[in-house]
Amino acid sequence: MIIIRPMAIEDCEAVHEIDRACFTDAWSLTMFEDLFYYPTNFYFVAEEREEGALCGFGGIIASIDTADIMNIGVLPEYRRRGVGQQLLEALIIQAETCGCEQMMLEVRKSNTPAIQLYESNGFHPIAIRKNYYSNPIEDGIIMQRLYKK
């Protein structure tokens, strides 16, 4: 069973390892540790309850009326099991709790599974950022989700 909970500073090393397993342009450990200095950062982890091991994470920066999804990562062996969906739902709820009117994100143009996940949760593409990603160089799709008022 997977549980979603707020990320704690003690989770940073495990989250950093998940990030490295998921992305070619992974963040440094210090970048994850620095998240706790800012009250506008909200990060969650997915934990395998039986083993107590982390299998995914996701986070937003919420400012004024917009929440930017910074990253969502799920270990390959846990993909297609609803973990990404659970993390995204936690982020959507957190953004709404913060009073945000919209959510924004960038996703690699080739990341079809992530694009499908976002679209199934009300995100839609609004622009392309040419050569946004490195390692390899690739366009990013900017996606937006509006909250109904």
Tab-separated table of N, CA, C and O in Angstrom, residues 16-102:
chain	number	residue	atom	x	y	z
A	16	HIS	N	16.404	12.581	-3.338
A	16	HIS	CA	17.490	12.862	-4.289
A	16	HIS	C	17.809	11.620	-5.124
A	16	HIS	O	18.011	11.711	-6.342
A	17	GLU	N	17.829	10.462	-4.502
A	17	GLU	CA	18.102	9.217	-5.236
A	17	GLU	C	16.982	8.901	-6.231
A	17	GLU	O	17.239	8.455	-7.343
A	18	ILE	N	15.737	9.146	-5.836
A	18	ILE	CA	14.617	8.939	-6.762
A	18	ILE	C	14.745	9.896	-7.937
A	18	ILE	O	14.573	9.501	-9.094
A	19	ASP	N	15.074	11.139	-7.653
A	19	ASP	CA	15.243	12.147	-8.703
A	19	ASP	C	16.322	11.708	-9.694
A	19	ASP	O	16.138	11.802	-10.907
A	20	ARG	N	17.428	11.201	-9.180
A	20	ARG	CA	18.525	10.733	-10.044
A	20	ARG	C	18.101	9.530	-10.884
A	20	ARG	O	18.552	9.370	-12.020
A	21	ALA	N	17.232	8.678	-10.337
A	21	ALA	CA	16.763	7.509	-11.081
A	21	ALA	C	15.749	7.889	-12.163
A	21	ALA	O	15.592	7.155	-13.141
A	22	CYS	N	15.091	9.043	-11.985
A	22	CYS	CA	14.019	9.442	-12.896
A	22	CYS	C	14.434	10.426	-13.981
A	22	CYS	O	13.858	10.426	-15.064
A	23	PHE	N	15.396	11.288	-13.683
A	23	PHE	CA	15.686	12.403	-14.578
A	23	PHE	C	17.172	12.498	-14.913
A	23	PHE	O	18.018	12.303	-14.044
A	24	THR	N	17.473	12.850	-16.149
A	24	THR	CA	18.864	13.024	-16.562
A	24	THR	C	19.436	14.347	-16.064
A	24	THR	O	20.642	14.508	-16.007
A	25	ASP	N	18.556	15.282	-15.730
A	25	ASP	CA	18.986	16.587	-15.225
A	25	ASP	C	18.549	16.748	-13.768
A	25	ASP	O	17.882	17.703	-13.398
A	26	ALA	N	18.930	15.796	-12.943
A	26	ALA	CA	18.492	15.726	-11.543
A	26	ALA	C	19.016	16.907	-10.725
A	26	ALA	O	20.050	17.493	-11.032
A	27	TRP	N	18.271	17.206	-9.679
A	27	TRP	CA	18.673	18.242	-8.729
A	27	TRP	C	19.771	17.707	-7.810
A	27	TRP	O	19.908	16.501	-7.618
A	28	SER	N	20.491	18.627	-7.197
A	28	SER	CA	21.488	18.241	-6.198
A	28	SER	C	20.787	17.987	-4.861
A	28	SER	O	19.653	18.441	-4.640
A	29	LEU	N	21.462	17.297	-3.965
A	29	LEU	CA	20.922	17.054	-2.630
A	29	LEU	C	20.649	18.386	-1.919
A	29	LEU	O	19.613	18.564	-1.270
A	30	THR	N	21.551	19.336	-2.079
A	30	THR	CA	21.389	20.655	-1.446
A	30	THR	C	20.119	21.351	-1.922
A	30	THR	O	19.440	22.015	-1.130
A	31	MET	N	19.787	21.195	-3.184
A	31	MET	CA	18.565	21.827	-3.696
A	31	MET	C	17.333	21.283	-2.969
A	31	MET	O	16.416	22.046	-2.641
A	32	PHE	N	17.323	19.990	-2.697
A	32	PHE	CA	16.190	19.421	-1.957
A	32	PHE	C	16.199	19.896	-0.505
A	32	PHE	O	15.149	20.228	0.045
A	33	GLU	N	17.348	19.955	0.101
A	33	GLU	CA	17.438	20.422	1.494
A	33	GLU	C	16.995	21.886	1.608
A	33	GLU	O	16.367	22.269	2.597
A	34	ASP	N	17.315	22.679	0.603
A	34	ASP	CA	16.966	24.099	0.620
A	34	ASP	C	15.461	24.354	0.493
A	34	ASP	O	14.991	25.450	0.812
A	35	LEU	N	14.702	23.363	0.055
A	35	LEU	CA	13.256	23.531	-0.081
A	35	LEU	C	12.605	23.936	1.238
A	35	LEU	O	11.599	24.637	1.257
A	36	PHE	N	13.182	23.502	2.333
A	36	PHE	CA	12.575	23.723	3.646
A	36	PHE	C	12.772	25.143	4.180
A	36	PHE	O	12.223	25.497	5.206
A	37	TYR	N	13.546	25.962	3.469
A	37	TYR	CA	13.760	27.346	3.878
A	37	TYR	C	12.633	28.271	3.427
A	37	TYR	O	12.568	29.419	3.860
A	38	TYR	N	11.772	27.807	2.547
A	38	TYR	CA	10.767	28.678	1.932
A	38	TYR	C	9.359	28.163	2.207
A	38	TYR	O	9.031	27.033	1.843
A	39	PRO	N	8.518	28.988	2.807
A	39	PRO	CA	7.167	28.544	3.158
A	39	PRO	C	6.231	28.367	1.966
A	39	PRO	O	5.133	27.846	2.119
A	40	THR	N	6.669	28.754	0.785
A	40	THR	CA	5.834	28.589	-0.415
A	40	THR	C	6.090	27.256	-1.118
A	40	THR	O	5.447	26.966	-2.118
A	41	ASN	N	7.041	26.463	-0.619
A	41	ASN	CA	7.335	25.147	-1.193
A	41	ASN	C	6.514	24.088	-0.471
A	41	ASN	O	6.510	24.031	0.760
A	42	PHE	N	5.864	23.241	-1.231
A	42	PHE	CA	5.084	22.144	-0.670
A	42	PHE	C	5.466	20.868	-1.413
A	42	PHE	O	5.185	20.731	-2.610
A	43	TYR	N	6.106	19.958	-0.705
A	43	TYR	CA	6.558	18.695	-1.297
A	43	TYR	C	5.939	17.518	-0.559
A	43	TYR	O	5.747	17.560	0.655
A	44	PHE	N	5.629	16.492	-1.324
A	44	PHE	CA	5.050	15.264	-0.791
A	44	PHE	C	5.872	14.075	-1.258
A	44	PHE	O	6.534	14.141	-2.310
A	45	VAL	N	5.829	13.004	-0.486
A	45	VAL	CA	6.490	11.768	-0.868
A	45	VAL	C	5.469	10.636	-0.895
A	45	VAL	O	4.460	10.675	-0.187
A	46	ALA	N	5.761	9.647	-1.722
A	46	ALA	CA	4.981	8.408	-1.771
A	46	ALA	C	5.814	7.358	-1.056
A	46	ALA	O	6.980	7.136	-1.405
A	47	GLU	N	5.213	6.736	-0.060
A	47	GLU	CA	5.930	5.766	0.754
A	47	GLU	C	5.246	4.404	0.666
A	47	GLU	O	4.027	4.307	0.816
A	48	GLU	N	6.048	3.386	0.415
A	48	GLU	CA	5.560	2.005	0.437
A	48	GLU	C	5.379	1.649	1.905
A	48	GLU	O	6.354	1.520	2.642
A	49	ARG	N	4.140	1.534	2.335
A	49	ARG	CA	3.854	1.395	3.765
A	49	ARG	C	4.501	0.157	4.384
A	49	ARG	O	5.056	0.207	5.479
A	50	GLU	N	4.446	-0.973	3.689
A	50	GLU	CA	4.988	-2.210	4.250
A	50	GLU	C	6.503	-2.133	4.446
A	50	GLU	O	7.029	-2.584	5.451
A	51	GLU	N	7.197	-1.574	3.475
A	51	GLU	CA	8.663	-1.518	3.533
A	51	GLU	C	9.184	-0.219	4.141
A	51	GLU	O	10.340	-0.144	4.535
A	52	GLY	N	8.355	0.803	4.168
A	52	GLY	CA	8.791	2.102	4.670
A	52	GLY	C	9.723	2.832	3.730
A	52	GLY	O	10.326	3.830	4.089
A	53	ALA	N	9.842	2.344	2.503
A	53	ALA	CA	10.743	2.957	1.522
A	53	ALA	C	9.981	3.947	0.659
A	53	ALA	O	8.805	3.742	0.336
A	54	LEU	N	10.649	5.020	0.269
A	54	LEU	CA	10.035	6.001	-0.615
A	54	LEU	C	10.118	5.519	-2.055
A	54	LEU	O	11.123	4.936	-2.472
A	55	CYS	N	9.052	5.776	-2.810
A	55	CYS	CA	9.032	5.365	-4.218
A	55	CYS	C	8.693	6.516	-5.151
A	55	CYS	O	8.700	6.348	-6.363
A	56	GLY	N	8.400	7.696	-4.598
A	56	GLY	CA	8.091	8.834	-5.446
A	56	GLY	C	8.014	10.112	-4.639
A	56	GLY	O	8.010	10.093	-3.407
A	57	PHE	N	7.978	11.226	-5.362
A	57	PHE	CA	7.877	12.544	-4.727
A	57	PHE	C	7.320	13.529	-5.732
A	57	PHE	O	7.326	13.287	-6.942
A	58	GLY	N	6.828	14.643	-5.227
A	58	GLY	CA	6.365	15.721	-6.087
A	58	GLY	C	6.255	16.994	-5.284
A	58	GLY	O	6.099	16.954	-4.060
A	59	GLY	N	6.358	18.121	-5.972
A	59	GLY	CA	6.296	19.378	-5.247
A	59	GLY	C	5.851	20.548	-6.088
A	59	GLY	O	5.950	20.528	-7.315
A	60	ILE	N	5.351	21.550	-5.384
A	60	ILE	CA	4.945	22.808	-6.007
A	60	ILE	C	5.573	23.981	-5.266
A	60	ILE	O	5.959	23.864	-4.105
A	61	ILE	N	5.635	25.087	-5.983
A	61	ILE	CA	5.877	26.391	-5.374
A	61	ILE	C	4.581	27.164	-5.580
A	61	ILE	O	4.121	27.325	-6.720
A	62	ALA	N	3.967	27.598	-4.491
A	62	ALA	CA	2.707	28.338	-4.555
A	62	ALA	C	2.985	29.803	-4.263
A	62	ALA	O	3.504	30.141	-3.206
A	63	SER	N	2.667	30.664	-5.213
A	63	SER	CA	2.873	32.095	-4.995
A	63	SER	C	1.688	32.872	-5.564
A	63	SER	O	1.282	32.650	-6.708
A	64	ILE	N	1.144	33.707	-4.745
A	64	ILE	CA	-0.013	34.551	-5.060
A	64	ILE	C	-1.158	33.681	-5.594
A	64	ILE	O	-1.838	33.043	-4.815
A	65	ASP	N	-1.344	33.619	-6.925
A	65	ASP	CA	-2.477	32.873	-7.472
A	65	ASP	C	-2.073	31.666	-8.310
A	65	ASP	O	-2.912	31.013	-8.894
A	66	THR	N	-0.776	31.363	-8.352
A	66	THR	CA	-0.293	30.293	-9.221
A	66	THR	C	0.564	29.297	-8.451
A	66	THR	O	1.419	29.686	-7.662
A	67	ALA	N	0.330	28.025	-8.715
A	67	ALA	CA	1.190	26.960	-8.192
A	67	ALA	C	1.950	26.367	-9.366
A	67	ALA	O	1.347	25.949	-10.361
A	68	ASP	N	3.262	26.375	-9.266
A	68	ASP	CA	4.107	25.775	-10.298
A	68	ASP	C	4.547	24.401	-9.826
A	68	ASP	O	5.166	24.275	-8.762
A	69	ILE	N	4.224	23.379	-10.614
A	69	ILE	CA	4.712	22.040	-10.299
A	69	ILE	C	6.182	22.012	-10.681
A	69	ILE	O	6.545	22.234	-11.837
A	70	MET	N	7.028	21.753	-9.703
A	70	MET	CA	8.464	21.745	-9.929
A	70	MET	C	8.925	20.387	-10.448
A	70	MET	O	9.766	20.317	-11.332
A	71	ASN	N	8.407	19.324	-9.869
A	71	ASN	CA	8.775	17.991	-10.319
A	71	ASN	C	7.863	16.950	-9.682
A	71	ASN	O	7.324	17.152	-8.607
A	72	ILE	N	7.696	15.880	-10.414
A	72	ILE	CA	7.052	14.671	-9.926
A	72	ILE	C	7.912	13.529	-10.441
A	72	ILE	O	8.175	13.435	-11.642
A	73	GLY	N	8.373	12.689	-9.527
A	73	GLY	CA	9.199	11.555	-9.924
A	73	GLY	C	8.733	10.293	-9.223
A	73	GLY	O	8.460	10.310	-8.026
A	74	VAL	N	8.645	9.215	-9.990
A	74	VAL	CA	8.255	7.908	-9.454
A	74	VAL	C	9.263	6.883	-9.950
A	74	VAL	O	9.581	6.851	-11.146
A	75	LEU	N	9.783	6.071	-9.029
A	75	LEU	CA	10.732	5.038	-9.426
A	75	LEU	C	10.135	4.156	-10.523
A	75	LEU	O	8.937	3.845	-10.480
A	76	PRO	N	10.950	3.754	-11.488
A	76	PRO	CA	10.427	2.979	-12.621
A	76	PRO	C	9.596	1.756	-12.225
A	76	PRO	O	8.564	1.489	-12.845
A	77	GLU	N	9.998	1.044	-11.195
A	77	GLU	CA	9.261	-0.167	-10.815
A	77	GLU	C	7.899	0.119	-10.184
A	77	GLU	O	7.094	-0.798	-9.985
A	78	TYR	N	7.604	1.394	-9.880
A	78	TYR	CA	6.315	1.773	-9.297
A	78	TYR	C	5.425	2.523	-10.281
A	78	TYR	O	4.309	2.909	-9.936
A	79	ARG	N	5.898	2.720	-11.496
A	79	ARG	CA	5.104	3.428	-12.496
A	79	ARG	C	3.948	2.557	-12.967
A	79	ARG	O	3.996	1.340	-12.888
A	80	ARG	N	2.923	3.230	-13.444
A	80	ARG	CA	1.703	2.568	-13.926
A	80	ARG	C	0.953	1.856	-12.804
A	80	ARG	O	0.232	0.895	-13.037
A	81	ARG	N	1.146	2.335	-11.561
A	81	ARG	CA	0.456	1.760	-10.407
A	81	ARG	C	-0.317	2.828	-9.639
A	81	ARG	O	-0.736	2.589	-8.514
A	82	GLY	N	-0.466	4.015	-10.228
A	82	GLY	CA	-1.260	5.069	-9.610
A	82	GLY	C	-0.502	5.984	-8.670
A	82	GLY	O	-1.102	6.891	-8.079
A	83	VAL	N	0.804	5.776	-8.525
A	83	VAL	CA	1.587	6.597	-7.598
A	83	VAL	C	1.663	8.042	-8.090
A	83	VAL	O	1.461	8.986	-7.316
A	84	GLY	N	1.938	8.227	-9.363
A	84	GLY	CA	1.999	9.580	-9.923
A	84	GLY	C	0.662	10.297	-9.777
A	84	GLY	O	0.620	11.486	-9.456
A	85	GLN	N	-0.426	9.568	-9.997
A	85	GLN	CA	-1.769	10.140	-9.842
A	85	GLN	C	-2.003	10.594	-8.406
A	85	GLN	O	-2.501	11.691	-8.160
A	86	GLN	N	-1.618	9.776	-7.448
A	86	GLN	CA	-1.803	10.133	-6.039
A	86	GLN	C	-0.979	11.372	-5.675
A	86	GLN	O	-1.467	12.251	-4.951
A	87	LEU	N	0.250	11.435	-6.157
A	87	LEU	CA	1.089	12.604	-5.885
A	87	LEU	C	0.492	13.857	-6.521
A	87	LEU	O	0.412	14.913	-5.883
A	88	LEU	N	0.050	13.740	-7.766
A	88	LEU	CA	-0.537	14.889	-8.453
A	88	LEU	C	-1.795	15.362	-7.735
A	88	LEU	O	-2.006	16.569	-7.572
A	89	GLU	N	-2.626	14.437	-7.278
A	89	GLU	CA	-3.833	14.822	-6.533
A	89	GLU	C	-3.469	15.600	-5.268
A	89	GLU	O	-4.128	16.593	-4.943
A	90	ALA	N	-2.433	15.160	-4.561
A	90	ALA	CA	-2.002	15.881	-3.351
A	90	ALA	C	-1.555	17.296	-3.701
A	90	ALA	O	-1.857	18.252	-2.968
A	91	LEU	N	-0.850	17.454	-4.818
A	91	LEU	CA	-0.386	18.780	-5.231
A	91	LEU	C	-1.551	19.673	-5.638
A	91	LEU	O	-1.573	20.873	-5.314
A	92	ILE	N	-2.529	19.109	-6.340
A	92	ILE	CA	-3.705	19.871	-6.759
A	92	ILE	C	-4.469	20.368	-5.537
A	92	ILE	O	-4.870	21.532	-5.461
A	93	ILE	N	-4.663	19.491	-4.558
A	93	ILE	CA	-5.363	19.878	-3.330
A	93	ILE	C	-4.581	20.950	-2.574
A	93	ILE	O	-5.153	21.927	-2.089
A	94	GLN	N	-3.259	20.789	-2.495
A	94	GLN	CA	-2.436	21.774	-1.786
A	94	GLN	C	-2.517	23.139	-2.465
A	94	GLN	O	-2.629	24.164	-1.807
A	95	ALA	N	-2.469	23.160	-3.789
A	95	ALA	CA	-2.558	24.429	-4.515
A	95	ALA	C	-3.896	25.108	-4.257
A	95	ALA	O	-3.954	26.319	-4.032
A	96	GLU	N	-4.961	24.331	-4.244
A	96	GLU	CA	-6.278	24.892	-3.970
A	96	GLU	C	-6.347	25.423	-2.534
A	96	GLU	O	-6.880	26.508	-2.282
A	97	THR	N	-5.774	24.696	-1.598
A	97	THR	CA	-5.727	25.120	-0.199
A	97	THR	C	-4.986	26.449	-0.062
A	97	THR	O	-5.345	27.283	0.779
A	98	CYS	N	-3.970	26.648	-0.881
A	98	CYS	CA	-3.190	27.890	-0.852
A	98	CYS	C	-3.903	29.042	-1.562
A	98	CYS	O	-3.384	30.163	-1.591
A	99	GLY	N	-5.057	28.780	-2.140
A	99	GLY	CA	-5.809	29.823	-2.816
A	99	GLY	C	-5.382	30.079	-4.243
A	99	GLY	O	-5.735	31.123	-4.821
A	100	CYS	N	-4.646	29.156	-4.821
A	100	CYS	CA	-4.192	29.341	-6.198
A	100	CYS	C	-5.359	29.224	-7.173
A	100	CYS	O	-6.281	28.439	-6.964
A	101	GLU	N	-5.290	29.998	-8.239
A	101	GLU	CA	-6.308	29.982	-9.276
A	101	GLU	C	-5.889	29.140	-10.470
A	101	GLU	O	-6.704	28.819	-11.323
A	102	GLN	N	-4.588	28.820	-10.533
A	102	GLN	CA	-4.096	28.004	-11.641
A	102	GLN	C	-2.850	27.243	-11.218
A	102	GLN	O	-2.188	27.600	-10.250
